[in-house]
Short mmCIF file of C-alpha atoms and ligand atoms in Angstrom, two decimals:
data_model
loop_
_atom_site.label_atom_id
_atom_site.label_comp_id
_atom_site.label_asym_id
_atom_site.label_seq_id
_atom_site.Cartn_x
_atom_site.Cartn_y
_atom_site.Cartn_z
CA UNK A 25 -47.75 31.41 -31.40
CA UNK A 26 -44.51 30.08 -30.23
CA UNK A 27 -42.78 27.60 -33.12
CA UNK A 28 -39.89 26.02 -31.38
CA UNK A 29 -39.48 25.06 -35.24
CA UNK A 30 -38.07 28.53 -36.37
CA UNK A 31 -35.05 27.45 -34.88
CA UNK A 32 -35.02 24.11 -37.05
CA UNK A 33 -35.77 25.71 -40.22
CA UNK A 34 -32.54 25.32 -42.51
CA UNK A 35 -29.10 23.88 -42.36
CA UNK A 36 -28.07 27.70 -41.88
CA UNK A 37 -30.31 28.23 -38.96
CA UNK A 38 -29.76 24.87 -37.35
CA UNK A 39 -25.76 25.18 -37.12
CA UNK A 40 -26.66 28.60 -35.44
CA UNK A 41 -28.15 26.73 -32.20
CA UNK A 42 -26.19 23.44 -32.11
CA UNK A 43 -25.73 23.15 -28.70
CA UNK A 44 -22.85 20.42 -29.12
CA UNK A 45 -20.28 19.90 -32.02
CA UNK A 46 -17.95 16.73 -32.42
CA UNK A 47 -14.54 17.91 -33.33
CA UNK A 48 -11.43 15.32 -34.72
CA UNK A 49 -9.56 16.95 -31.03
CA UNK A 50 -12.23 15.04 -29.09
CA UNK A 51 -10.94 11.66 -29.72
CA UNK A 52 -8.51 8.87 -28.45
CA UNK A 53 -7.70 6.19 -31.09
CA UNK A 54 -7.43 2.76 -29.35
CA UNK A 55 -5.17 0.60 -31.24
CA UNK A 56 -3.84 -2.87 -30.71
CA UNK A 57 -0.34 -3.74 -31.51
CA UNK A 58 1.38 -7.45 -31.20
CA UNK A 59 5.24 -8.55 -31.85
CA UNK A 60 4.74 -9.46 -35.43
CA UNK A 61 6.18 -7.82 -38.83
CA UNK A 62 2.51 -8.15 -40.05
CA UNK A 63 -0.95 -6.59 -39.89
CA UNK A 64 -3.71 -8.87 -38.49
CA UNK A 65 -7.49 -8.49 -38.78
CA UNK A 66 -9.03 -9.00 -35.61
CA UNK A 67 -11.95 -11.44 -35.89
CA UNK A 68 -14.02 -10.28 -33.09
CA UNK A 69 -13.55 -6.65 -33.97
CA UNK A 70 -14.22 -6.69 -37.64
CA UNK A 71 -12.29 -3.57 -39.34
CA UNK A 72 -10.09 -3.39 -36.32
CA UNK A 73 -6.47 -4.75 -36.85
CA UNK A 74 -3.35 -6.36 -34.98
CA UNK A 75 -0.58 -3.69 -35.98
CA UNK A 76 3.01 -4.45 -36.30
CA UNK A 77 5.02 -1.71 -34.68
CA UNK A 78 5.47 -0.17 -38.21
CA UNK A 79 1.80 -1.05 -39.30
CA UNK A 80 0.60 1.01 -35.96
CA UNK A 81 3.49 4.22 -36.69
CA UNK A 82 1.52 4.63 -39.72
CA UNK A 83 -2.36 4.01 -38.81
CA UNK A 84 -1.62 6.76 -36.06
CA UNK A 85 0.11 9.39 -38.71
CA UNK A 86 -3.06 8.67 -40.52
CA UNK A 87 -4.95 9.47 -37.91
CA UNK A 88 -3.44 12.47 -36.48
CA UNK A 89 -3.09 13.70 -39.68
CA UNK A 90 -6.87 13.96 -39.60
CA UNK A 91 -6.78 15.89 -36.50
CA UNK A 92 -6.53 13.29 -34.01
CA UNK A 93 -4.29 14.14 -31.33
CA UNK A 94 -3.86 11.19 -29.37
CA UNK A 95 -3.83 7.34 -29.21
CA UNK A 96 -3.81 4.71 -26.38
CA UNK A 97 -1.63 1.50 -27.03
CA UNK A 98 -3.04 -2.42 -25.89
CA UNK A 99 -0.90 -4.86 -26.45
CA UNK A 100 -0.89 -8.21 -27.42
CA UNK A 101 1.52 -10.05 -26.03
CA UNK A 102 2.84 -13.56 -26.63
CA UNK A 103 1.39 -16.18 -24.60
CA UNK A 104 4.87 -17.55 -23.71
CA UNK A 105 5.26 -14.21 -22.13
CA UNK A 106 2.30 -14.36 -19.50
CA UNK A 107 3.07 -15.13 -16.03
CA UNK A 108 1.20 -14.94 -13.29
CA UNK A 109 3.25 -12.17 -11.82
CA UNK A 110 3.12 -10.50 -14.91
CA UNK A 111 6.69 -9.62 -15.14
CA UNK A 112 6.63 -8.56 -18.97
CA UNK A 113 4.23 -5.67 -18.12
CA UNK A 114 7.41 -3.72 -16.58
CA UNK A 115 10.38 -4.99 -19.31
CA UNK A 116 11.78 -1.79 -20.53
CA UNK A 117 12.09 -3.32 -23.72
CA UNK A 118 8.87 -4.97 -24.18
CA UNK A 119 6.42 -4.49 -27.12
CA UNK A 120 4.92 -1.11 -25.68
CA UNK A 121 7.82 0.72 -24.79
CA UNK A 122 9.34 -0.03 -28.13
CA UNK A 123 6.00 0.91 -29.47
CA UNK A 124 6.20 4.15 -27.61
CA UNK A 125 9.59 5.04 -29.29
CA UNK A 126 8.56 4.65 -32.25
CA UNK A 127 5.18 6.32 -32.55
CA UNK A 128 6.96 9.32 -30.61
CA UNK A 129 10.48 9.29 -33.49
CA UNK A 130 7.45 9.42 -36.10
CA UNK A 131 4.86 11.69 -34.52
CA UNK A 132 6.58 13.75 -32.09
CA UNK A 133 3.38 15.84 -31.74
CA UNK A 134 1.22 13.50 -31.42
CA UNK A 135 -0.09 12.50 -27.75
CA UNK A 136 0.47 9.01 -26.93
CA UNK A 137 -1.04 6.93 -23.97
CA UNK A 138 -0.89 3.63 -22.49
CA UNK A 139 -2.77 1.35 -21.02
CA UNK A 140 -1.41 0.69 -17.21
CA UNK A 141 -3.15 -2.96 -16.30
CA UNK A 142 -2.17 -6.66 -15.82
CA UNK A 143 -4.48 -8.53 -17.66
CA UNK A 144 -2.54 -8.85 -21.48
CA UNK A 145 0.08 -9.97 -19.06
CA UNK A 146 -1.09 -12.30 -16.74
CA UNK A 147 -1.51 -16.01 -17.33
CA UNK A 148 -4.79 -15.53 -15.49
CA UNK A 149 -6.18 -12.65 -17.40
CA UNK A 150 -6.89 -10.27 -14.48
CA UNK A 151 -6.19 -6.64 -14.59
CA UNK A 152 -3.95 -7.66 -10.45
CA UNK A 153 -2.28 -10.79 -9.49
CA UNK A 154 -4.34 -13.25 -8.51
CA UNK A 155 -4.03 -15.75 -5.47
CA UNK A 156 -6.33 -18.77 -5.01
CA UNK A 157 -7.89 -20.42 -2.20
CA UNK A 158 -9.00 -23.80 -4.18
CA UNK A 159 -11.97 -22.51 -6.56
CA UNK A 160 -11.99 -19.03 -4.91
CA UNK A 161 -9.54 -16.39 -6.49
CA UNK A 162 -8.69 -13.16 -4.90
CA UNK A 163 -7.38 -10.54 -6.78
CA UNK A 164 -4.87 -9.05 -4.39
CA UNK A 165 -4.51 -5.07 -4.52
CA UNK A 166 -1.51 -3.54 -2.68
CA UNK A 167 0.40 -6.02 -4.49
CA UNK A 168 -0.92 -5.53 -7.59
CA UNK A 169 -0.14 -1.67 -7.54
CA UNK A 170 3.13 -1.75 -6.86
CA UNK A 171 3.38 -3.63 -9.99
CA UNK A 172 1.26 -1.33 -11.58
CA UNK A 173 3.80 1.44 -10.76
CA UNK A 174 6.46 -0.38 -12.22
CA UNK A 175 4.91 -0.54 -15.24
CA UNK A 176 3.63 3.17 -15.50
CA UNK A 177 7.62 3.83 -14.93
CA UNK A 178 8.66 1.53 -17.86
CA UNK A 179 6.17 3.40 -20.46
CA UNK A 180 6.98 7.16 -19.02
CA UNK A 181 10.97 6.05 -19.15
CA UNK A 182 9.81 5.24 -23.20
CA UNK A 183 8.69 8.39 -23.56
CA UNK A 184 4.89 7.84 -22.80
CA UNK A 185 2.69 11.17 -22.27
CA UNK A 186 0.29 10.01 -20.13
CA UNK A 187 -0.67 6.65 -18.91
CA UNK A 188 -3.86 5.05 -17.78
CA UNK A 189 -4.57 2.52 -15.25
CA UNK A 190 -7.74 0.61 -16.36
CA UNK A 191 -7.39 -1.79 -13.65
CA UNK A 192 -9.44 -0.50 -10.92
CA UNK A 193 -7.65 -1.41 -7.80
CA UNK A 194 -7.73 0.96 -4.81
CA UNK A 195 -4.87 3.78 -4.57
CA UNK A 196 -3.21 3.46 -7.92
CA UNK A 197 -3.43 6.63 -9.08
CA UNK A 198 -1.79 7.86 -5.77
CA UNK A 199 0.88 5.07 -5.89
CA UNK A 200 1.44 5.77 -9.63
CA UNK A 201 1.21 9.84 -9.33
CA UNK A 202 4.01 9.21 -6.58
CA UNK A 203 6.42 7.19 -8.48
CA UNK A 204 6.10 9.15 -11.85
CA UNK A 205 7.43 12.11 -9.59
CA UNK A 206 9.90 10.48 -7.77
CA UNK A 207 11.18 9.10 -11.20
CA UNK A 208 11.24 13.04 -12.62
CA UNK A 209 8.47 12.32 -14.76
CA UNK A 210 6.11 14.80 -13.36
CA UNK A 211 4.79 15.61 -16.62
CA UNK A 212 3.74 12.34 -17.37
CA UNK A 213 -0.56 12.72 -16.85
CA UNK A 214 -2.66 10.31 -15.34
CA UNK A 215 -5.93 9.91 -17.27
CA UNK A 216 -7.81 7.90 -14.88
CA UNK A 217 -10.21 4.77 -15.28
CA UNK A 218 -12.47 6.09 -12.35
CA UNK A 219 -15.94 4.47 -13.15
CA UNK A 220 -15.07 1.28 -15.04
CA UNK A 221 -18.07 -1.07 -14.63
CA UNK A 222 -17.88 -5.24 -15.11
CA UNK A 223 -19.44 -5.01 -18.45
CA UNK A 224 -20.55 -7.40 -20.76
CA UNK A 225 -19.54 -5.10 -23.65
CA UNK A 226 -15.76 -5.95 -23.28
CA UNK A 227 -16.45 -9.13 -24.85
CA UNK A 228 -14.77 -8.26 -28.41
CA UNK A 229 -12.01 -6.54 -26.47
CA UNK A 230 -10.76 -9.30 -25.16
CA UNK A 231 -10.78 -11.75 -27.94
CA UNK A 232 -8.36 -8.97 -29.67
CA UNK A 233 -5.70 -9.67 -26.96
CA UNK A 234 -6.83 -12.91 -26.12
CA UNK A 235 -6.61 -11.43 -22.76
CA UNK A 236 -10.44 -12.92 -20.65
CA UNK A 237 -10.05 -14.28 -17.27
CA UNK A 238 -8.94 -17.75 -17.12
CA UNK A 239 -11.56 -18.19 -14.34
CA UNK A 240 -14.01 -15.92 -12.72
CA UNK A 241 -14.61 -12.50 -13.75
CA UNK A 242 -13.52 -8.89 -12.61
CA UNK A 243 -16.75 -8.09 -10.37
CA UNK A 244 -14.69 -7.76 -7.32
CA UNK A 245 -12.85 -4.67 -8.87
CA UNK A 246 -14.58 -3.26 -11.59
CA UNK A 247 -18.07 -0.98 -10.56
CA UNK A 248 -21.65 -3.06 -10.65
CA UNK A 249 -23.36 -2.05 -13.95
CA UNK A 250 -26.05 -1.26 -11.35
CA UNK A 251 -24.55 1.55 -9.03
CA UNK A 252 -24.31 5.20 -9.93
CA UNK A 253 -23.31 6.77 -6.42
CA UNK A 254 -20.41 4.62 -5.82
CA UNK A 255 -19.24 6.92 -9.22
CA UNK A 256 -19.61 9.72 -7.43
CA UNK A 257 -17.00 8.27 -4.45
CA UNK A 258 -14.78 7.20 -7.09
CA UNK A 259 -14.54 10.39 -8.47
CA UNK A 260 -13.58 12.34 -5.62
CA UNK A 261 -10.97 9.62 -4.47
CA UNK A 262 -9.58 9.96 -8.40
CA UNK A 263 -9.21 13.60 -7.80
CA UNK A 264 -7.55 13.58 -4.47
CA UNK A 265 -5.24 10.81 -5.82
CA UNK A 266 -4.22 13.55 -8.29
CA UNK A 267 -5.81 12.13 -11.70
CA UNK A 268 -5.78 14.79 -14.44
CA UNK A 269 -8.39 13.32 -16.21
CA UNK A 270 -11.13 11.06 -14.95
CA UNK A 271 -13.28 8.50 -17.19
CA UNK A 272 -16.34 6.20 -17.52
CA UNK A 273 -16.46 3.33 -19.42
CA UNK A 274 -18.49 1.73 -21.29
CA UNK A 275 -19.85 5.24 -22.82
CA UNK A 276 -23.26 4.57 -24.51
CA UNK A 277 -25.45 2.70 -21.62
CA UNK A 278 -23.91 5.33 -18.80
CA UNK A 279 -24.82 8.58 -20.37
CA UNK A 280 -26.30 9.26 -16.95
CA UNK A 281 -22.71 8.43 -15.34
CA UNK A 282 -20.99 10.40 -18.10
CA UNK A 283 -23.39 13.78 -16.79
CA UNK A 284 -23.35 12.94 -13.14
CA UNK A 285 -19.23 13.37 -13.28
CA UNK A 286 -19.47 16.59 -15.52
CA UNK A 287 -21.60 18.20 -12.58
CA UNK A 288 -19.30 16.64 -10.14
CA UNK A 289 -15.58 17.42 -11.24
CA UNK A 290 -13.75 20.39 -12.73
CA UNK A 291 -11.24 17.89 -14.16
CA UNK A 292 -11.68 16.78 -18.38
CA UNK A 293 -14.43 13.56 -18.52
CA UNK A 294 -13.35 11.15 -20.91
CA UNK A 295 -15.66 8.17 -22.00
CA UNK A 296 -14.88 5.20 -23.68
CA UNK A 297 -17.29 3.76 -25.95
CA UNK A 298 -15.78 0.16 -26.24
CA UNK A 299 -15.51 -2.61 -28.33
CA UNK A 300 -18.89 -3.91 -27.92
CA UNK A 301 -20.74 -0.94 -28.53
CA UNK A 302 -18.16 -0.70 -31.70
CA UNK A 303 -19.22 -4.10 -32.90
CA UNK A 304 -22.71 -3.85 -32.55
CA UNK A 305 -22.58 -0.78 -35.00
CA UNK A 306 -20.11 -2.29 -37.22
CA UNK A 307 -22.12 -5.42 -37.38
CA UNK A 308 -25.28 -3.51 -38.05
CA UNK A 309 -23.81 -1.82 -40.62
CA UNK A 310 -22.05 -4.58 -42.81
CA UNK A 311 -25.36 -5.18 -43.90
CA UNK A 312 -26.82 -2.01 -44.59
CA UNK A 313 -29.58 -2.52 -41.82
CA UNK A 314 -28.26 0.94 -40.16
CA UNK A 315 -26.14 3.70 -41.96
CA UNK A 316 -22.89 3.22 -40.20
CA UNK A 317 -21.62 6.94 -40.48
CA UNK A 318 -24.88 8.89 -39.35
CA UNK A 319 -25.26 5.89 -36.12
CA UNK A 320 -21.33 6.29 -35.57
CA UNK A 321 -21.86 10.26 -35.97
CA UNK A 322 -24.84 10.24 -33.74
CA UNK A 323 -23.87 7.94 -30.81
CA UNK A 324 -20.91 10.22 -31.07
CA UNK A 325 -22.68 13.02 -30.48
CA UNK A 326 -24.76 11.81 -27.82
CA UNK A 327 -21.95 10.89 -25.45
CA UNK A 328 -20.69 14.21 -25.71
CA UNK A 329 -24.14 15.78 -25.03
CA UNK A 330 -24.32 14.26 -22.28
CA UNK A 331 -20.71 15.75 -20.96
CA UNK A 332 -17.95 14.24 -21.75
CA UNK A 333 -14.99 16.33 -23.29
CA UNK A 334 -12.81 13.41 -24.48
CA UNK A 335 -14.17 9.98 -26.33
CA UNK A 336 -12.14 7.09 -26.75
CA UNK A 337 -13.24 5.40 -30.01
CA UNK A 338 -12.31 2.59 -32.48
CA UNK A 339 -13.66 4.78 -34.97
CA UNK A 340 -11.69 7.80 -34.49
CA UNK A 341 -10.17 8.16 -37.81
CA UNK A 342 -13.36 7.40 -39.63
CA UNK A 343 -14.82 9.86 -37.91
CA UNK A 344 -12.41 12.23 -38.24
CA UNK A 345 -12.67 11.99 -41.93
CA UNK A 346 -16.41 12.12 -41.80
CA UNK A 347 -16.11 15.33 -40.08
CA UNK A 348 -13.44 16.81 -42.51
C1 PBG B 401 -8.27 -4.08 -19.43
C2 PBG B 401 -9.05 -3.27 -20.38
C3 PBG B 401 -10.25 -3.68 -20.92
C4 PBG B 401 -10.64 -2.71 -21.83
C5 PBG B 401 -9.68 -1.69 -21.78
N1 PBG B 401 -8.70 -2.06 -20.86
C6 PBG B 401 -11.00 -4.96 -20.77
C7 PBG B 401 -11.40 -5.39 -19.44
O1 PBG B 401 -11.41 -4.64 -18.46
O2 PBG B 401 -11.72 -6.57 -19.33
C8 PBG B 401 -11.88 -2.79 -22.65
C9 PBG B 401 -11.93 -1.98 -23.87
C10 PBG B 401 -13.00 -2.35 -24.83
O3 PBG B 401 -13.85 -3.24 -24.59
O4 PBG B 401 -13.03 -1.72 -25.89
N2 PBG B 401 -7.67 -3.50 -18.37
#
């Protein structure tokens, strides 16, 4: 008789056959950081925190430390500072650059990567520069790239190793791949937002930056929650447009988007399991109604079944310690 359950049979046996293992190198460690001397707790994000620039030099030495080799920076920025031109997104001495310095003085090892996008910037709270016709706003691209360039210049002149446009307007990564070079920083990376859908699951995100859309919503850029093709045109625009890493986002409910662009690119598939998929674990687990380390361990695990090589994740360091 065949017994599929041979190969099941002890801890020995099973770590024989594991098809997939979750390693501390698999993961990006998304951390906020405002212009404050102190550490705030995030009330939408429960266990996630507001770093000071010094607060966030450490949590990342923790974290690499544990194995983690990279982080990705979102700012909160003051609200005197948001224009609707967004200006402070390309200050070379604005929170992230300064953040960049410092994280690379401390960690020089340690890979650090920013978020290219409008929205903590902008008084309107889009990821582009908005124009509106009475109630109807359009989100205006070309524009909004060029912008976009000058502030993926501003974190590679900091010292940046890779930045990543989460905006989704058309031809950034081209515009952006063009300026790095042009600017000698062709060793900067592009890790690109390629299939970023208009998801609900952003919610907790942006009450950390206080960064939602004053009015409307970001359907006319980011991906319907509905469409998988329209990934797969993404992708090979991404990879003509020179990304050197391509991602999906949120991770968890596009497992099927996550595999599609596995089979589809040779580049490194990152996913990004966000801050709603964070908080519905964390909340879960305040409780005790789920065991937060085997859920955080297993959803884990799952997203990188399903292909991707990189996972963005608020609970990086946890997880890296779990894994220890
Ligand atoms: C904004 C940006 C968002 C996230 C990362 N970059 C929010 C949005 O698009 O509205 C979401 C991350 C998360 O929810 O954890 N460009």
């Amino acid at each position: 008789m065949i017994r599929p359950r041979r190969n099941r049979k002890s801890p020995a046996v099973r770590a024989l056959v594991r098809e997939t293992t979750l390693s501390a190198s698999d993961f990006i460690y998304p951390l906020f950081v405002h212009d404050k001397d102190v550490n705030e707790a995030i009330d939408s994000m429960p266990g996630c925190t507001r770093w000071s620039i010094d607060g966030l030099v450490k949590e990342a030495g923790e974290a690499y430390a544990l194995g983690v080799p990279a982080v990705v920076l979102f700012p909160a920025i003051a609200e005197h500072l948001k224009t609707p031109r967004a200006e402070e997104s390309y200050n070379d001495d604005g929170l992230v650059p300064r953040a960049i310095k410092a994280l690379k003085a401390a960690h020089p090892g340690l890979c650090v990567i920013t978020d290219v996008a409008l929205d903590p910037y902008n008084s309107d709270g889009h990821d582009g520069i908005v124009r509106k016709n009475g109630d109807d706003l359009e989100i205006l691209n070309d524009e909004t790239v060029e912008v976009l360039c000058q502030q993926a210049l501003s974190h590679a002149r900091a010292g940046a190793d890779m930045v990543s446009p989460s905006d989704m307007m058309d031809g950034r990564v081209e515009a952006i791949r063009e300026s790095l070079d042009l600017e000698d920083h062709e060793n900067v990376s592009i890790m690109a937002y390629t299939a970023k859908y208009a998801s609900a699951f952003y919610g907790p995100f942006r009450g950390a930056l206080e960064s939602a859309p004053k009015a409307g919503d970001k359907k006319t850029y980011q991906m319907d929650p509905a469409n998988a093709r329209e990934a797969i045109r993404e992708i090979l625009l991404d990879e003509e447009e020179g990304a050197d890493i391509l991602m999906v986002k949120p991770a968890g409910p596009y497992l099927d988007i996550i595999a599609q662009m596995r089979e589809t690119t040779t580049l490194p598939v990152a996913a990004y399991q966000v801050s709603g998929e964070y908080l519905m674990i964390k909340s879960a687990s305040q409780d005790g109604w789920l065991d937060e380390k085997a859920i955080v361990l297993e959803s884990l695990t799952g997203i990188k079944r399903a292909g991707a090589d990189i996972i963005l994740t608020y609970f990086a360091k946890d997880a890296a310690s779990w894994l220890k």
